[in-house]
């Protein structure tokens, strides 16, 4: 730290992103990307529809918001684009939280929330998940704080039902509820219908997981006009050209090939089912997941030891240091072939330990 770094940030511990290896590894299952690239049709659309690069990108992302509006049934005024949904999370902390409106989220959830809270000088409280890693919705009733819920939750993969989310929203009409749906397309139910009925809910989505565009950095928020206008005020005060022209064209191309997205998500869900079954047969503890990752505990091996053993064989998975989940690893669901290879390596590791 230099002697010039503002004391304002003395409590800040930055988020540590999962490793992005610079040399190819055998299988990369550590950051929940889709193993499939954007379709040929999406790439072809982008190649012929990217705005000239000497010009700035559209600061209002009009076309992309219209396309999203058509797909999800909202007007463009109810939609805002972010440079990844991480940027939108930051805007939500900036817009809807302060010392009078602290934040609240589960003790085990997306690690970016406490970082964004600290960066924005927002006090926060965490509510422990139940013993089985589920969220107890009642603990969020009338909390008097801005609520952040990842649904399905990460790194557990467990989802709340639409009814449970609605009850949380209904019991918090004086607070904003942010529902982060980064993984919803792999088998959970979206809270988007609530946006039509409640003025205190924001749903966050991303192209990074189910839509093959993690490297493009495109996320979006859907909420009532007033909430979206608030977020847009902050966006325009911080980074008005936050979506690049190539990423915009790619995102539109991907939306125009929605059928491919649905196929990809179905393939991942099927591979998840096979992988979970095989791991349980080998003695692993596997949390029931509706996301594109699974949370697993290897029999007789600590979480860190299992991660290192996989790493020695060229397989990357994600381990979190938090003592409550230290025995577990989060494993992204890859292609069928990748998961067969992963399962074979798991068997080798267990065999070598005997
Ligand atoms: C991956 C992820 C995001 C952010 O993704 P972006 O790449 O910034 O769009 C947001 N929330 C959760 C829970 C995630 O896992």
PDB file of N, CA and C in Angstrom, residues 147-248:
ATOM      1  N   UNK A 147     -31.983  -6.376   1.261  1.00  0.00           N
ATOM      2  CA  UNK A 147     -31.692  -7.809   1.234  1.00  0.00           C
ATOM      3  C   UNK A 147     -31.023  -8.203  -0.085  1.00  0.00           C
ATOM      4  N   UNK A 148     -29.960  -8.973  -0.002  1.00  0.00           N
ATOM      5  CA  UNK A 148     -29.313  -9.532  -1.191  1.00  0.00           C
ATOM      6  C   UNK A 148     -29.397 -11.052  -1.113  1.00  0.00           C
ATOM      7  N   UNK A 149     -30.087 -11.650  -2.075  1.00  0.00           N
ATOM      8  CA  UNK A 149     -30.215 -13.108  -2.106  1.00  0.00           C
ATOM      9  C   UNK A 149     -29.788 -13.633  -3.464  1.00  0.00           C
ATOM     10  N   UNK A 150     -28.840 -14.548  -3.489  1.00  0.00           N
ATOM     11  CA  UNK A 150     -28.500 -15.247  -4.722  1.00  0.00           C
ATOM     12  C   UNK A 150     -29.444 -16.437  -4.815  1.00  0.00           C
ATOM     13  N   UNK A 151     -30.164 -16.546  -5.937  1.00  0.00           N
ATOM     14  CA  UNK A 151     -31.129 -17.643  -6.067  1.00  0.00           C
ATOM     15  C   UNK A 151     -31.081 -18.246  -7.470  1.00  0.00           C
ATOM     16  N   UNK A 152     -30.664 -19.523  -7.624  1.00  0.00           N
ATOM     17  CA  UNK A 152     -30.161 -20.405  -6.581  1.00  0.00           C
ATOM     18  C   UNK A 152     -28.885 -19.859  -5.929  1.00  0.00           C
ATOM     19  N   UNK A 153     -28.707 -20.218  -4.659  1.00  0.00           N
ATOM     20  CA  UNK A 153     -27.571 -19.691  -3.920  1.00  0.00           C
ATOM     21  C   UNK A 153     -26.267 -20.296  -4.425  1.00  0.00           C
ATOM     22  N   UNK A 154     -25.190 -19.549  -4.248  1.00  0.00           N
ATOM     23  CA  UNK A 154     -23.848 -20.029  -4.532  1.00  0.00           C
ATOM     24  C   UNK A 154     -23.077 -19.934  -3.224  1.00  0.00           C
ATOM     25  N   UNK A 155     -22.198 -20.895  -2.919  1.00  0.00           N
ATOM     26  CA  UNK A 155     -21.812 -22.040  -3.751  1.00  0.00           C
ATOM     27  C   UNK A 155     -22.640 -23.304  -3.501  1.00  0.00           C
ATOM     28  N   UNK A 156     -23.831 -23.189  -2.917  1.00  0.00           N
ATOM     29  CA  UNK A 156     -24.552 -24.416  -2.562  1.00  0.00           C
ATOM     30  C   UNK A 156     -25.384 -24.976  -3.713  1.00  0.00           C
ATOM     31  N   UNK A 157     -25.940 -24.103  -4.569  1.00  0.00           N
ATOM     32  CA  UNK A 157     -26.797 -24.557  -5.669  1.00  0.00           C
ATOM     33  C   UNK A 157     -28.248 -24.779  -5.269  1.00  0.00           C
ATOM     34  N   UNK A 158     -28.597 -24.419  -4.018  1.00  0.00           N
ATOM     35  CA  UNK A 158     -29.966 -24.628  -3.527  1.00  0.00           C
ATOM     36  C   UNK A 158     -30.807 -23.375  -3.807  1.00  0.00           C
ATOM     37  N   UNK A 159     -32.059 -23.581  -4.282  1.00  0.00           N
ATOM     38  CA  UNK A 159     -32.920 -22.442  -4.624  1.00  0.00           C
ATOM     39  C   UNK A 159     -34.101 -22.318  -3.672  1.00  0.00           C
ATOM     40  N   UNK A 160     -34.545 -21.084  -3.478  1.00  0.00           N
ATOM     41  CA  UNK A 160     -35.833 -20.822  -2.855  1.00  0.00           C
ATOM     42  C   UNK A 160     -36.888 -20.887  -3.954  1.00  0.00           C
ATOM     43  N   UNK A 161     -38.148 -21.202  -3.579  1.00  0.00           N
ATOM     44  CA  UNK A 161     -39.232 -21.212  -4.560  1.00  0.00           C
ATOM     45  C   UNK A 161     -39.702 -19.773  -4.794  1.00  0.00           C
ATOM     46  N   UNK A 162     -40.456 -19.587  -5.869  1.00  0.00           N
ATOM     47  CA  UNK A 162     -41.015 -18.261  -6.153  1.00  0.00           C
ATOM     48  C   UNK A 162     -41.888 -17.791  -4.985  1.00  0.00           C
ATOM     49  N   UNK A 163     -42.668 -18.712  -4.415  1.00  0.00           N
ATOM     50  CA  UNK A 163     -43.534 -18.363  -3.285  1.00  0.00           C
ATOM     51  C   UNK A 163     -42.721 -17.874  -2.090  1.00  0.00           C
ATOM     52  N   UNK A 164     -41.606 -18.527  -1.822  1.00  0.00           N
ATOM     53  CA  UNK A 164     -40.765 -18.119  -0.683  1.00  0.00           C
ATOM     54  C   UNK A 164     -40.150 -16.736  -0.923  1.00  0.00           C
ATOM     55  N   UNK A 165     -39.689 -16.509  -2.155  1.00  0.00           N
ATOM     56  CA  UNK A 165     -39.130 -15.183  -2.480  1.00  0.00           C
ATOM     57  C   UNK A 165     -40.228 -14.126  -2.357  1.00  0.00           C
ATOM     58  N   UNK A 166     -41.423 -14.453  -2.854  1.00  0.00           N
ATOM     59  CA  UNK A 166     -42.516 -13.478  -2.782  1.00  0.00           C
ATOM     60  C   UNK A 166     -42.831 -13.118  -1.330  1.00  0.00           C
ATOM     61  N   UNK A 167     -42.831 -14.108  -0.439  1.00  0.00           N
ATOM     62  CA  UNK A 167     -43.117 -13.814   0.969  1.00  0.00           C
ATOM     63  C   UNK A 167     -42.059 -12.880   1.559  1.00  0.00           C
ATOM     64  N   UNK A 168     -40.805 -13.074   1.163  1.00  0.00           N
ATOM     65  CA  UNK A 168     -39.736 -12.178   1.646  1.00  0.00           C
ATOM     66  C   UNK A 168     -39.985 -10.761   1.123  1.00  0.00           C
ATOM     67  N   UNK A 169     -40.333 -10.649  -0.159  1.00  0.00           N
ATOM     68  CA  UNK A 169     -40.578  -9.328  -0.762  1.00  0.00           C
ATOM     69  C   UNK A 169     -41.778  -8.656  -0.084  1.00  0.00           C
ATOM     70  N   UNK A 170     -42.839  -9.456   0.142  1.00  0.00           N
ATOM     71  CA  UNK A 170     -44.071  -8.941   0.728  1.00  0.00           C
ATOM     72  C   UNK A 170     -43.868  -8.460   2.172  1.00  0.00           C
ATOM     73  N   UNK A 171     -42.961  -9.119   2.894  1.00  0.00           N
ATOM     74  CA  UNK A 171     -42.701  -8.732   4.283  1.00  0.00           C
ATOM     75  C   UNK A 171     -41.620  -7.662   4.388  1.00  0.00           C
ATOM     76  N   UNK A 172     -41.245  -7.065   3.267  1.00  0.00           N
ATOM     77  CA  UNK A 172     -40.201  -6.038   3.295  1.00  0.00           C
ATOM     78  C   UNK A 172     -40.537  -4.888   2.360  1.00  0.00           C
ATOM     79  N   UNK A 173     -41.790  -4.425   2.392  1.00  0.00           N
ATOM     80  CA  UNK A 173     -42.213  -3.411   1.422  1.00  0.00           C
ATOM     81  C   UNK A 173     -41.464  -2.090   1.577  1.00  0.00           C
ATOM     82  N   UNK A 174     -40.805  -1.887   2.728  1.00  0.00           N
ATOM     83  CA  UNK A 174     -40.049  -0.643   2.916  1.00  0.00           C
ATOM     84  C   UNK A 174     -38.568  -0.811   2.596  1.00  0.00           C
ATOM     85  N   UNK A 175     -38.173  -2.005   2.157  1.00  0.00           N
ATOM     86  CA  UNK A 175     -36.766  -2.228   1.790  1.00  0.00           C
ATOM     87  C   UNK A 175     -36.705  -2.829   0.395  1.00  0.00           C
ATOM     88  N   UNK A 176     -35.575  -2.614  -0.264  1.00  0.00           N
ATOM     89  CA  UNK A 176     -35.362  -3.259  -1.562  1.00  0.00           C
ATOM     90  C   UNK A 176     -34.857  -4.684  -1.328  1.00  0.00           C
ATOM     91  N   UNK A 177     -35.363  -5.608  -2.149  1.00  0.00           N
ATOM     92  CA  UNK A 177     -34.865  -6.987  -2.155  1.00  0.00           C
ATOM     93  C   UNK A 177     -34.191  -7.222  -3.511  1.00  0.00           C
ATOM     94  N   UNK A 178     -32.903  -7.512  -3.487  1.00  0.00           N
ATOM     95  CA  UNK A 178     -32.161  -7.781  -4.717  1.00  0.00           C
ATOM     96  C   UNK A 178     -32.042  -9.297  -4.867  1.00  0.00           C
ATOM     97  N   UNK A 179     -32.574  -9.831  -5.971  1.00  0.00           N
ATOM     98  CA  UNK A 179     -32.496 -11.277  -6.214  1.00  0.00           C
ATOM     99  C   UNK A 179     -31.501 -11.504  -7.356  1.00  0.00           C
ATOM    100  N   UNK A 180     -30.368 -12.078  -7.011  1.00  0.00           N
ATOM    101  CA  UNK A 180     -29.281 -12.300  -7.970  1.00  0.00           C
ATOM    102  C   UNK A 180     -29.495 -13.670  -8.611  1.00  0.00           C
ATOM    103  N   UNK A 181     -29.932 -13.661  -9.871  1.00  0.00           N
ATOM    104  CA  UNK A 181     -30.295 -14.910 -10.557  1.00  0.00           C
ATOM    105  C   UNK A 181     -29.246 -15.352 -11.574  1.00  0.00           C
ATOM    106  N   UNK A 182     -27.976 -15.247 -11.195  1.00  0.00           N
ATOM    107  CA  UNK A 182     -26.891 -15.629 -12.109  1.00  0.00           C
ATOM    108  C   UNK A 182     -27.067 -17.062 -12.632  1.00  0.00           C
ATOM    109  N   UNK A 183     -27.677 -17.942 -11.807  1.00  0.00           N
ATOM    110  CA  UNK A 183     -27.739 -19.373 -12.163  1.00  0.00           C
ATOM    111  C   UNK A 183     -29.155 -19.883 -12.388  1.00  0.00           C
ATOM    112  N   UNK A 184     -30.116 -18.976 -12.494  1.00  0.00           N
ATOM    113  CA  UNK A 184     -31.522 -19.402 -12.495  1.00  0.00           C
ATOM    114  C   UNK A 184     -31.877 -20.282 -13.688  1.00  0.00           C
ATOM    115  N   UNK A 185     -31.183 -20.085 -14.822  1.00  0.00           N
ATOM    116  CA  UNK A 185     -31.556 -20.800 -16.059  1.00  0.00           C
ATOM    117  C   UNK A 185     -31.288 -22.301 -16.012  1.00  0.00           C
ATOM    118  N   UNK A 186     -30.558 -22.753 -14.996  1.00  0.00           N
ATOM    119  CA  UNK A 186     -30.196 -24.173 -14.964  1.00  0.00           C
ATOM    120  C   UNK A 186     -31.190 -25.020 -14.174  1.00  0.00           C
ATOM    121  N   UNK A 187     -32.315 -24.417 -13.735  1.00  0.00           N
ATOM    122  CA  UNK A 187     -33.308 -25.265 -13.074  1.00  0.00           C
ATOM    123  C   UNK A 187     -34.108 -24.636 -11.945  1.00  0.00           C
ATOM    124  N   UNK A 188     -33.906 -23.344 -11.664  1.00  0.00           N
ATOM    125  CA  UNK A 188     -34.709 -22.699 -10.615  1.00  0.00           C
ATOM    126  C   UNK A 188     -35.817 -21.864 -11.261  1.00  0.00           C
ATOM    127  N   UNK A 189     -36.655 -21.250 -10.422  1.00  0.00           N
ATOM    128  CA  UNK A 189     -37.762 -20.432 -10.929  1.00  0.00           C
ATOM    129  C   UNK A 189     -37.417 -18.957 -10.747  1.00  0.00           C
ATOM    130  N   UNK A 190     -37.597 -18.191 -11.802  1.00  0.00           N
ATOM    131  CA  UNK A 190     -37.238 -16.770 -11.738  1.00  0.00           C
ATOM    132  C   UNK A 190     -38.245 -15.960 -10.923  1.00  0.00           C
ATOM    133  N   UNK A 191     -37.747 -14.901 -10.300  1.00  0.00           N
ATOM    134  CA  UNK A 191     -38.610 -13.978  -9.543  1.00  0.00           C
ATOM    135  C   UNK A 191     -39.118 -12.842 -10.434  1.00  0.00           C
ATOM    136  N   UNK A 192     -38.884 -12.901 -11.743  1.00  0.00           N
ATOM    137  CA  UNK A 192     -39.301 -11.807 -12.632  1.00  0.00           C
ATOM    138  C   UNK A 192     -40.796 -11.465 -12.535  1.00  0.00           C
ATOM    139  N   UNK A 193     -41.714 -12.444 -12.365  1.00  0.00           N
ATOM    140  CA  UNK A 193     -43.126 -12.066 -12.238  1.00  0.00           C
ATOM    141  C   UNK A 193     -43.380 -11.089 -11.076  1.00  0.00           C
ATOM    142  N   UNK A 194     -42.530 -11.118 -10.044  1.00  0.00           N
ATOM    143  CA  UNK A 194     -42.727 -10.227  -8.895  1.00  0.00           C
ATOM    144  C   UNK A 194     -42.461  -8.769  -9.261  1.00  0.00           C
ATOM    145  N   UNK A 195     -41.593  -8.565 -10.279  1.00  0.00           N
ATOM    146  CA  UNK A 195     -41.274  -7.191 -10.698  1.00  0.00           C
ATOM    147  C   UNK A 195     -42.538  -6.471 -11.171  1.00  0.00           C
ATOM    148  N   UNK A 196     -43.487  -7.242 -11.721  1.00  0.00           N
ATOM    149  CA  UNK A 196     -44.744  -6.655 -12.212  1.00  0.00           C
ATOM    150  C   UNK A 196     -45.639  -6.215 -11.055  1.00  0.00           C
ATOM    151  N   UNK A 197     -45.467  -6.832  -9.897  1.00  0.00           N
ATOM    152  CA  UNK A 197     -46.416  -6.597  -8.797  1.00  0.00           C
ATOM    153  C   UNK A 197     -45.833  -5.822  -7.619  1.00  0.00           C
ATOM    154  N   UNK A 198     -44.523  -5.748  -7.508  1.00  0.00           N
ATOM    155  CA  UNK A 198     -43.913  -5.102  -6.345  1.00  0.00           C
ATOM    156  C   UNK A 198     -42.885  -4.066  -6.805  1.00  0.00           C
ATOM    157  N   UNK A 199     -42.858  -2.931  -6.103  1.00  0.00           N
ATOM    158  CA  UNK A 199     -41.911  -1.871  -6.488  1.00  0.00           C
ATOM    159  C   UNK A 199     -40.628  -1.934  -5.669  1.00  0.00           C
ATOM    160  N   UNK A 200     -40.424  -3.039  -4.942  1.00  0.00           N
ATOM    161  CA  UNK A 200     -39.231  -3.137  -4.081  1.00  0.00           C
ATOM    162  C   UNK A 200     -38.373  -4.355  -4.404  1.00  0.00           C
ATOM    163  N   UNK A 201     -38.461  -4.819  -5.661  1.00  0.00           N
ATOM    164  CA  UNK A 201     -37.633  -5.977  -6.017  1.00  0.00           C
ATOM    165  C   UNK A 201     -36.842  -5.717  -7.300  1.00  0.00           C
ATOM    166  N   UNK A 202     -35.553  -6.056  -7.262  1.00  0.00           N
ATOM    167  CA  UNK A 202     -34.680  -5.961  -8.435  1.00  0.00           C
ATOM    168  C   UNK A 202     -34.127  -7.356  -8.709  1.00  0.00           C
ATOM    169  N   UNK A 203     -34.257  -7.804  -9.951  1.00  0.00           N
ATOM    170  CA  UNK A 203     -33.699  -9.104 -10.340  1.00  0.00           C
ATOM    171  C   UNK A 203     -32.444  -8.859 -11.165  1.00  0.00           C
ATOM    172  N   UNK A 204     -31.347  -9.518 -10.795  1.00  0.00           N
ATOM    173  CA  UNK A 204     -30.098  -9.384 -11.543  1.00  0.00           C
ATOM    174  C   UNK A 204     -29.833 -10.658 -12.342  1.00  0.00           C
ATOM    175  N   UNK A 205     -29.448 -10.484 -13.592  1.00  0.00           N
ATOM    176  CA  UNK A 205     -29.120 -11.612 -14.468  1.00  0.00           C
ATOM    177  C   UNK A 205     -27.765 -11.347 -15.121  1.00  0.00           C
ATOM    178  N   UNK A 206     -27.195 -12.369 -15.722  1.00  0.00           N
ATOM    179  CA  UNK A 206     -25.907 -12.202 -16.388  1.00  0.00           C
ATOM    180  C   UNK A 206     -25.812 -13.077 -17.635  1.00  0.00           C
ATOM    181  N   UNK A 207     -25.031 -12.634 -18.596  1.00  0.00           N
ATOM    182  CA  UNK A 207     -24.713 -13.454 -19.769  1.00  0.00           C
ATOM    183  C   UNK A 207     -23.512 -14.375 -19.483  1.00  0.00           C
ATOM    184  N   UNK A 208     -22.943 -14.280 -18.278  1.00  0.00           N
ATOM    185  CA  UNK A 208     -21.679 -14.987 -18.008  1.00  0.00           C
ATOM    186  C   UNK A 208     -21.842 -16.480 -17.783  1.00  0.00           C
ATOM    187  N   UNK A 209     -23.010 -16.918 -17.330  1.00  0.00           N
ATOM    188  CA  UNK A 209     -23.133 -18.325 -16.954  1.00  0.00           C
ATOM    189  C   UNK A 209     -23.905 -19.069 -18.029  1.00  0.00           C
ATOM    190  N   UNK A 210     -25.226 -18.856 -18.142  1.00  0.00           N
ATOM    191  CA  UNK A 210     -26.022 -19.652 -19.082  1.00  0.00           C
ATOM    192  C   UNK A 210     -25.893 -19.180 -20.528  1.00  0.00           C
ATOM    193  N   UNK A 211     -25.272 -18.006 -20.764  1.00  0.00           N
ATOM    194  CA  UNK A 211     -25.280 -17.479 -22.134  1.00  0.00           C
ATOM    195  C   UNK A 211     -23.888 -17.348 -22.752  1.00  0.00           C
ATOM    196  N   UNK A 212     -22.941 -18.150 -22.252  1.00  0.00           N
ATOM    197  CA  UNK A 212     -21.636 -18.327 -22.932  1.00  0.00           C
ATOM    198  C   UNK A 212     -20.827 -17.053 -23.128  1.00  0.00           C
ATOM    199  N   UNK A 213     -21.041 -16.032 -22.276  1.00  0.00           N
ATOM    200  CA  UNK A 213     -20.366 -14.763 -22.574  1.00  0.00           C
ATOM    201  C   UNK A 213     -19.647 -14.161 -21.350  1.00  0.00           C
ATOM    202  N   UNK A 214     -19.019 -15.023 -20.539  1.00  0.00           N
ATOM    203  CA  UNK A 214     -18.323 -14.512 -19.342  1.00  0.00           C
ATOM    204  C   UNK A 214     -17.275 -13.468 -19.727  1.00  0.00           C
ATOM    205  N   UNK A 215     -16.579 -13.713 -20.860  1.00  0.00           N
ATOM    206  CA  UNK A 215     -15.534 -12.778 -21.288  1.00  0.00           C
ATOM    207  C   UNK A 215     -16.083 -11.483 -21.871  1.00  0.00           C
ATOM    208  N   UNK A 216     -17.360 -11.459 -22.185  1.00  0.00           N
ATOM    209  CA  UNK A 216     -17.964 -10.251 -22.778  1.00  0.00           C
ATOM    210  C   UNK A 216     -18.418  -9.230 -21.764  1.00  0.00           C
ATOM    211  N   UNK A 217     -18.601  -9.676 -20.497  1.00  0.00           N
ATOM    212  CA  UNK A 217     -18.982  -8.814 -19.372  1.00  0.00           C
ATOM    213  C   UNK A 217     -20.304  -8.101 -19.616  1.00  0.00           C
ATOM    214  N   UNK A 218     -21.376  -8.852 -19.650  1.00  0.00           N
ATOM    215  CA  UNK A 218     -22.704  -8.242 -19.795  1.00  0.00           C
ATOM    216  C   UNK A 218     -23.653  -8.828 -18.745  1.00  0.00           C
ATOM    217  N   UNK A 219     -24.223  -7.952 -17.925  1.00  0.00           N
ATOM    218  CA  UNK A 219     -25.253  -8.351 -16.970  1.00  0.00           C
ATOM    219  C   UNK A 219     -26.437  -7.414 -17.134  1.00  0.00           C
ATOM    220  N   UNK A 220     -27.579  -7.770 -16.572  1.00  0.00           N
ATOM    221  CA  UNK A 220     -28.712  -6.846 -16.638  1.00  0.00           C
ATOM    222  C   UNK A 220     -29.567  -6.937 -15.391  1.00  0.00           C
ATOM    223  N   UNK A 221     -30.189  -5.793 -15.086  1.00  0.00           N
ATOM    224  CA  UNK A 221     -31.097  -5.702 -13.943  1.00  0.00           C
ATOM    225  C   UNK A 221     -32.493  -5.460 -14.480  1.00  0.00           C
ATOM    226  N   UNK A 222     -33.496  -6.093 -13.861  1.00  0.00           N
ATOM    227  CA  UNK A 222     -34.891  -5.832 -14.210  1.00  0.00           C
ATOM    228  C   UNK A 222     -35.628  -5.453 -12.929  1.00  0.00           C
ATOM    229  N   UNK A 223     -36.318  -4.330 -12.992  1.00  0.00           N
ATOM    230  CA  UNK A 223     -37.060  -3.842 -11.829  1.00  0.00           C
ATOM    231  C   UNK A 223     -38.062  -2.791 -12.300  1.00  0.00           C
ATOM    232  N   UNK A 224     -38.837  -2.232 -11.377  1.00  0.00           N
ATOM    233  CA  UNK A 224     -39.792  -1.190 -11.779  1.00  0.00           C
ATOM    234  C   UNK A 224     -39.005   0.042 -12.253  1.00  0.00           C
ATOM    235  N   UNK A 225     -39.690   0.907 -13.015  1.00  0.00           N
ATOM    236  CA  UNK A 225     -39.020   2.045 -13.653  1.00  0.00           C
ATOM    237  C   UNK A 225     -38.228   2.905 -12.683  1.00  0.00           C
ATOM    238  N   UNK A 226     -38.793   3.155 -11.504  1.00  0.00           N
ATOM    239  CA  UNK A 226     -38.121   4.057 -10.568  1.00  0.00           C
ATOM    240  C   UNK A 226     -36.816   3.463 -10.039  1.00  0.00           C
ATOM    241  N   UNK A 227     -36.844   2.181  -9.706  1.00  0.00           N
ATOM    242  CA  UNK A 227     -35.618   1.533  -9.214  1.00  0.00           C
ATOM    243  C   UNK A 227     -34.554   1.526 -10.313  1.00  0.00           C
ATOM    244  N   UNK A 228     -34.983   1.229 -11.537  1.00  0.00           N
ATOM    245  CA  UNK A 228     -34.029   1.184 -12.656  1.00  0.00           C
ATOM    246  C   UNK A 228     -33.482   2.586 -12.938  1.00  0.00           C
ATOM    247  N   UNK A 229     -34.334   3.607 -12.809  1.00  0.00           N
ATOM    248  CA  UNK A 229     -33.872   4.990 -13.009  1.00  0.00           C
ATOM    249  C   UNK A 229     -32.797   5.348 -11.968  1.00  0.00           C
ATOM    250  N   UNK A 230     -32.990   4.892 -10.717  1.00  0.00           N
ATOM    251  CA  UNK A 230     -31.978   5.145  -9.672  1.00  0.00           C
ATOM    252  C   UNK A 230     -30.642   4.515 -10.056  1.00  0.00           C
ATOM    253  N   UNK A 231     -30.712   3.265 -10.474  1.00  0.00           N
ATOM    254  CA  UNK A 231     -29.474   2.565 -10.843  1.00  0.00           C
ATOM    255  C   UNK A 231     -28.819   3.248 -12.047  1.00  0.00           C
ATOM    256  N   UNK A 232     -29.657   3.734 -12.973  1.00  0.00           N
ATOM    257  CA  UNK A 232     -29.127   4.392 -14.166  1.00  0.00           C
ATOM    258  C   UNK A 232     -28.454   5.720 -13.815  1.00  0.00           C
ATOM    259  N   UNK A 233     -28.978   6.406 -12.801  1.00  0.00           N
ATOM    260  CA  UNK A 233     -28.331   7.644 -12.346  1.00  0.00           C
ATOM    261  C   UNK A 233     -26.899   7.347 -11.899  1.00  0.00           C
ATOM    262  N   UNK A 234     -26.736   6.260 -11.171  1.00  0.00           N
ATOM    263  CA  UNK A 234     -25.392   5.908 -10.697  1.00  0.00           C
ATOM    264  C   UNK A 234     -24.503   5.458 -11.843  1.00  0.00           C
ATOM    265  N   UNK A 235     -25.087   4.674 -12.759  1.00  0.00           N
ATOM    266  CA  UNK A 235     -24.307   4.224 -13.929  1.00  0.00           C
ATOM    267  C   UNK A 235     -23.806   5.433 -14.713  1.00  0.00           C
ATOM    268  N   UNK A 236     -24.699   6.404 -14.950  1.00  0.00           N
ATOM    269  CA  UNK A 236     -24.299   7.572 -15.728  1.00  0.00           C
ATOM    270  C   UNK A 236     -23.328   8.471 -14.970  1.00  0.00           C
ATOM    271  N   UNK A 237     -23.256   8.307 -13.666  1.00  0.00           N
ATOM    272  CA  UNK A 237     -22.316   9.095 -12.871  1.00  0.00           C
ATOM    273  C   UNK A 237     -20.969   8.394 -12.761  1.00  0.00           C
ATOM    274  N   UNK A 238     -20.943   7.135 -13.142  1.00  0.00           N
ATOM    275  CA  UNK A 238     -19.703   6.375 -12.964  1.00  0.00           C
ATOM    276  C   UNK A 238     -19.096   5.916 -14.278  1.00  0.00           C
ATOM    277  N   UNK A 239     -19.933   5.378 -15.188  1.00  0.00           N
ATOM    278  CA  UNK A 239     -19.377   4.769 -16.402  1.00  0.00           C
ATOM    279  C   UNK A 239     -20.456   4.679 -17.488  1.00  0.00           C
ATOM    280  N   UNK A 240     -20.756   5.806 -18.154  1.00  0.00           N
ATOM    281  CA  UNK A 240     -21.904   5.844 -19.094  1.00  0.00           C
ATOM    282  C   UNK A 240     -21.751   4.898 -20.285  1.00  0.00           C
ATOM    283  N   UNK A 241     -20.506   4.583 -20.671  1.00  0.00           N
ATOM    284  CA  UNK A 241     -20.309   3.654 -21.809  1.00  0.00           C
ATOM    285  C   UNK A 241     -19.901   2.292 -21.257  1.00  0.00           C
ATOM    286  N   UNK A 242     -20.700   1.769 -20.327  1.00  0.00           N
ATOM    287  CA  UNK A 242     -20.221   0.584 -19.590  1.00  0.00           C
ATOM    288  C   UNK A 242     -20.308  -0.717 -20.377  1.00  0.00           C
ATOM    289  N   UNK A 243     -21.017  -0.712 -21.512  1.00  0.00           N
ATOM    290  CA  UNK A 243     -21.080  -1.931 -22.335  1.00  0.00           C
ATOM    291  C   UNK A 243     -20.401  -1.651 -23.674  1.00  0.00           C
ATOM    292  N   UNK A 244     -19.400  -2.452 -24.029  1.00  0.00           N
ATOM    293  CA  UNK A 244     -18.673  -2.215 -25.280  1.00  0.00           C
ATOM    294  C   UNK A 244     -19.525  -2.626 -26.478  1.00  0.00           C
ATOM    295  N   UNK A 245     -19.209  -2.060 -27.645  1.00  0.00           N
ATOM    296  CA  UNK A 245     -19.967  -2.410 -28.855  1.00  0.00           C
ATOM    297  C   UNK A 245     -19.840  -3.885 -29.239  1.00  0.00           C
ATOM    298  N   UNK A 246     -18.626  -4.487 -29.208  1.00  0.00           N
ATOM    299  CA  UNK A 246     -18.555  -5.927 -29.534  1.00  0.00           C
ATOM    300  C   UNK A 246     -19.401  -6.777 -28.579  1.00  0.00           C
ATOM    301  N   UNK A 247     -19.367  -6.454 -27.295  1.00  0.00           N
ATOM    302  CA  UNK A 247     -20.159  -7.232 -26.327  1.00  0.00           C
ATOM    303  C   UNK A 247     -21.649  -7.049 -26.561  1.00  0.00           C
ATOM    304  N   UNK A 248     -22.051  -5.830 -26.935  1.00  0.00           N
ATOM    305  CA  UNK A 248     -23.464  -5.567 -27.211  1.00  0.00           C
ATOM    306  C   UNK A 248     -23.934  -6.435 -28.375  1.00  0.00           C
TER     307      UNK A 248
END
